[in-house]
Structures are given as structure tokens and as C-alpha cells.
Amino acid sequence: MTALRSNLATKSPQALFLNNKNNNFLKTHLKFLVSFRNCPKSRNPICCLSNCDQKTEFSNEMEKNSNWVSIESEVGDKYVKELEVAVKAVHVACLLCQKVQEDLIFNGGDVVENVQAKDDNSPVTIADWSVQATVSWILSEAFGPENVSIVAEEDIESLSKSDARSILSSVVKTVNDSLSSAARFGIKPPVTNLETAQVLEAISRCNSTGGPTGRFWVLDPVDGTLGFVRGDQYAIALALVENGEVVLGVLGCPNYPMNKEWLNYQNGYRRILSRLTKPDSASWDGNGCVLYAKKGSKKAWMQPLLSGDKGVASARQIRVSTIDNPVLATFCEPVEKANSSHVFTQGLAHSVGLRNRPLRVYSMVKYAAIARGDAEIFMKFARAGYKEKIWDHAAGVVIIEEAGGIVTDAGGRPLDFSKGMYLQGLDRGIIACAGASLHDKIMGAVDASWNSSSL
């Protein structure tokens, strides 16, 4: 616990992204950017990218409208309302997380006070509990609490302890602040602020254990909490499972820029640019995004996060990459080494001819990268004893599949979300690919290498 807090508290966002020896450009300009941010005239800054006067094709398409989802549906189609409510709820959650992360990292928030350690020493923040309460409340208001069952990561055990009063108070305030602005997203806010007991009830309502029958939601309020507290990538993941099958998924990625080009800049630098640039600036398109898909539609969509006083922007359809040559492909793997083997995945990558540097990102942003075509392969092979949770995969799987990709275990079987909170019966690991050719090559490499691995 002490080591966790020390690690988080001592690493500033600047230090976290300047340690990379390739960031000479960032090092040169950081001092100017930080001082510029604090200048009283910086409310009307000149963008340091002012030479970039070309609008992207997508930015030209962004228009105000009242359509929250772009799924083409017929009257009587299933899951239309569920998808719309889920997309709105994730937008609200993304805005909540952005504000918490802003306070935690850039506005001098107390890391020790607002970040706790769970029994497995992984971090949990006020954002985790606040998002869970907020999404639970929105779903219950839309469909009735008696009709809503949620499998989610957090519980109220540690939040209810006597020494957690301060963080509980922060959670209640964060939830109410978030819901007070929900009208921007087409959601009717509560008539009065929620009391502490109501917030705890909303969190504890997420006590489903899943299973093979019936309908339940799967929520990861902040997937990649370590990335969140470091100012890096994280995701809000919400999926609906019916009779063991994921029927829709929504993935909010507040720090994942709409345009792939912005991935060349580390996240801390993009965040500073976002603070120095007008939200409607043509040269800034580093805002995050929400991805979503409905099972069987054969389409997946991406929508920019709501920013400033703009209305919701049009979504665009996304597709997986068409690259099928391993030499040209990029693969994703988890940042954390505790629950995955980088050595094994690196060996697999080499054996199939992958030469590009791997894309290591926190959270289900890896699924977003595959669905958007920014990468072609995601491999995860957990160490012995680790159990994969359904909330770490459900939303991402359906989005990749509807975008044209493939997700299976290493034996080629679809992931099974009908066995409760864990992916039971998983064959060795998880492989997500943009196409069948790459998928077959990875599975073949796993079969050839598995017996010599230490997993």
C-alpha cells in the first residue's frame, strides 16, 4: 500500500511521459508549454500547431445533431433503446472521469487521499466508484431497478469503512456533479441530489454474478485504473449480455484521440495541448472517443466525446485494418506484466514475422485499436492462476467482431460469457485479429511454442 501510494504520488505526468529517450521534441517544448498554461493570457492561446491548417476529412463531417447512435434499425428491432441509453451513460462516465483525472493530475489533487489500494494491491479511485454509481443510476432510471442486473468490478466494502468517510464524501459529490450535467446527454437528472445511502445503493446494486440465462449488464467503471492515475490510457466499458451472449458493447476511451496521427504524441503532451487550444480549433483533434456496436449489425461506430458547448457529433463507421502481412502488422499487448507474459507474446510475434514495435496500452483501449484499424493483433496469455474477468473483454469483443475482426481463445473457440464473472474454460489465452489470415498464423505459432513456454 505504501509503495503504491509513493509510486503514484512521486511520478508527475511530465516525468511519466518524458522518461522515453525518443521524446526530445517533447522535452524541448514542455517548459514553454507548462509556463504558457499558467500565463493569464493563455485563455486565448495561439496553437503551437498553427501551421496545420488542413482539416481532416472526419472533422469536416462533424455536425451538431440529436442522434446519439447511428445503428440502422427497423421498427421493433431489439436493443435499440438499450444501446442508446448505454452510449449516453458512457458519455456521462467519460466526462466524469476526465474531470476527476484533471483534478488528480493537473490541479494538485491529493493522490493519497483519492487513490486506494484493493486487496490485490491494484489501485481504485473515486472515479471507479463514481462511474459505477452513475451508470447504475442511469440504467435503473431508464429500465426500472427491478429490470436491471449488473455485473461490475467494484463493491462498497472498503468504501463503507469508518476511515473511508472522506473518499465516500468525494464519491457522493462526484456522482451528483456528474448527474447534474446529464441533461447535456439527453438524460433527465435527479430532482434532488442523491444522498450517501442512495449512492451506496447504486454501487451495491451491481451485485449480479452473471450466468447462462437472462439479461445482465457488464460494467468495468474504469478499466486500466493504473493508466488512469498516471494520466495515461483507460476505458469505461459497458456491455449487455443476454442468455450468455454479448448483444451490445460500448467502450469509452477519454484519452484515445479520434485521429490516429495523434497517437505519435504521448498522452501527457496531448493533454497539455488540449488545455492550450480552443476546443473548436481545427488544428486540435486529440479528443477522446466512444465506440459501440450491436451484435449482428456487421457495423461498429466511433463518436467523438462531447466537448465544450457543442452538441453530439456524428458518428462514423469503423472497420478493422486490411493488413494481412505480418511484417506490416502491429500487435497490442498489456502494459502490466503481473497478469500477462510479454516474453511469450514477443516470441510469438517474432515467430510469425511481426517486426513493428508493439503497441502497449492500458485497458480495453487495445480492443479499440484493433476495431479502429490502428493495430492488427492483440494477444494476451495470462500467467498460471490468473482468471480473466468478463468485464475486461465483453464490450471490446463485440465491437471488434462487428467491425470485421475475430476474437477467440488460443484454440479458436469464441470467448464464453455464460459462466459467471470469469471466462471459464479459456484455452491458454486470448487472440484478437483484424482478419482470418493473421489469426490462423498466431494460433499456429501458439501450438508450436506452447510446450516450451513456462505458462
mmCIF file of N, CA and C in Angstrom, residues 36 53 70 99 112 124 163 184 211 246 265 286 331 346 392 453:
data_model
loop_
_atom_site.group_PDB
_atom_site.id
_atom_site.type_symbol
_atom_site.label_atom_id
_atom_site.label_comp_id
_atom_site.label_asym_id
_atom_site.label_seq_id
_atom_site.Cartn_x
_atom_site.Cartn_y
_atom_site.Cartn_z
ATOM 1 N N PHE A 36 3.300 28.451 -20.374
ATOM 2 C CA PHE A 36 2.249 29.075 -21.178
ATOM 3 C C PHE A 36 0.878 28.783 -20.610
ATOM 4 N N ASP A 53 -3.114 23.732 -41.113
ATOM 5 C CA ASP A 53 -4.368 24.404 -41.432
ATOM 6 C C ASP A 53 -5.298 23.524 -42.250
ATOM 7 N N SER A 70 -25.883 5.622 -34.357
ATOM 8 C CA SER A 70 -26.015 5.560 -35.803
ATOM 9 C C SER A 70 -26.390 4.172 -36.299
ATOM 10 N N LYS A 99 -12.891 14.839 -15.573
ATOM 11 C CA LYS A 99 -12.826 15.840 -14.510
ATOM 12 C C LYS A 99 -12.038 15.335 -13.312
ATOM 13 N N VAL A 112 -2.867 10.484 -2.531
ATOM 14 C CA VAL A 112 -3.000 9.556 -1.411
ATOM 15 C C VAL A 112 -4.438 9.498 -0.929
ATOM 16 N N VAL A 124 -7.705 1.686 -6.827
ATOM 17 C CA VAL A 124 -9.098 2.037 -7.089
ATOM 18 C C VAL A 124 -9.264 3.497 -6.685
ATOM 19 N N ASP A 163 -12.886 4.687 8.154
ATOM 20 C CA ASP A 163 -11.760 5.515 7.731
ATOM 21 C C ASP A 163 -11.859 5.944 6.272
ATOM 22 N N ARG A 184 -27.217 17.384 -20.692
ATOM 23 C CA ARG A 184 -26.466 17.612 -21.929
ATOM 24 C C ARG A 184 -26.472 16.364 -22.806
ATOM 25 N N GLY A 211 -24.158 -15.462 -15.622
ATOM 26 C CA GLY A 211 -24.684 -16.801 -15.808
ATOM 27 C C GLY A 211 -25.192 -17.040 -17.219
ATOM 28 N N VAL A 246 -23.013 -11.770 -25.661
ATOM 29 C CA VAL A 246 -22.890 -10.315 -25.642
ATOM 30 C C VAL A 246 -23.647 -9.752 -26.836
ATOM 31 N N TYR A 265 2.063 11.318 -30.509
ATOM 32 C CA TYR A 265 2.404 12.149 -29.363
ATOM 33 C C TYR A 265 1.970 11.419 -28.097
ATOM 34 N N GLY A 286 -7.518 15.997 -30.678
ATOM 35 C CA GLY A 286 -6.999 14.997 -29.760
ATOM 36 C C GLY A 286 -8.016 14.510 -28.767
ATOM 37 N N PHE A 331 1.018 -5.323 -33.242
ATOM 38 C CA PHE A 331 0.262 -6.058 -32.229
ATOM 39 C C PHE A 331 0.242 -5.300 -30.910
ATOM 40 N N GLN A 346 6.163 -11.816 -27.203
ATOM 41 C CA GLN A 346 7.256 -11.346 -28.046
ATOM 42 C C GLN A 346 7.824 -12.480 -28.888
ATOM 43 N N ASP A 392 -13.500 -7.306 -18.448
ATOM 44 C CA ASP A 392 -12.298 -6.853 -19.141
ATOM 45 C C ASP A 392 -12.349 -7.129 -20.639
ATOM 46 N N SER A 453 6.904 -23.176 -23.388
ATOM 47 C CA SER A 453 6.681 -21.975 -22.597
ATOM 48 C C SER A 453 6.619 -22.341 -21.119
#
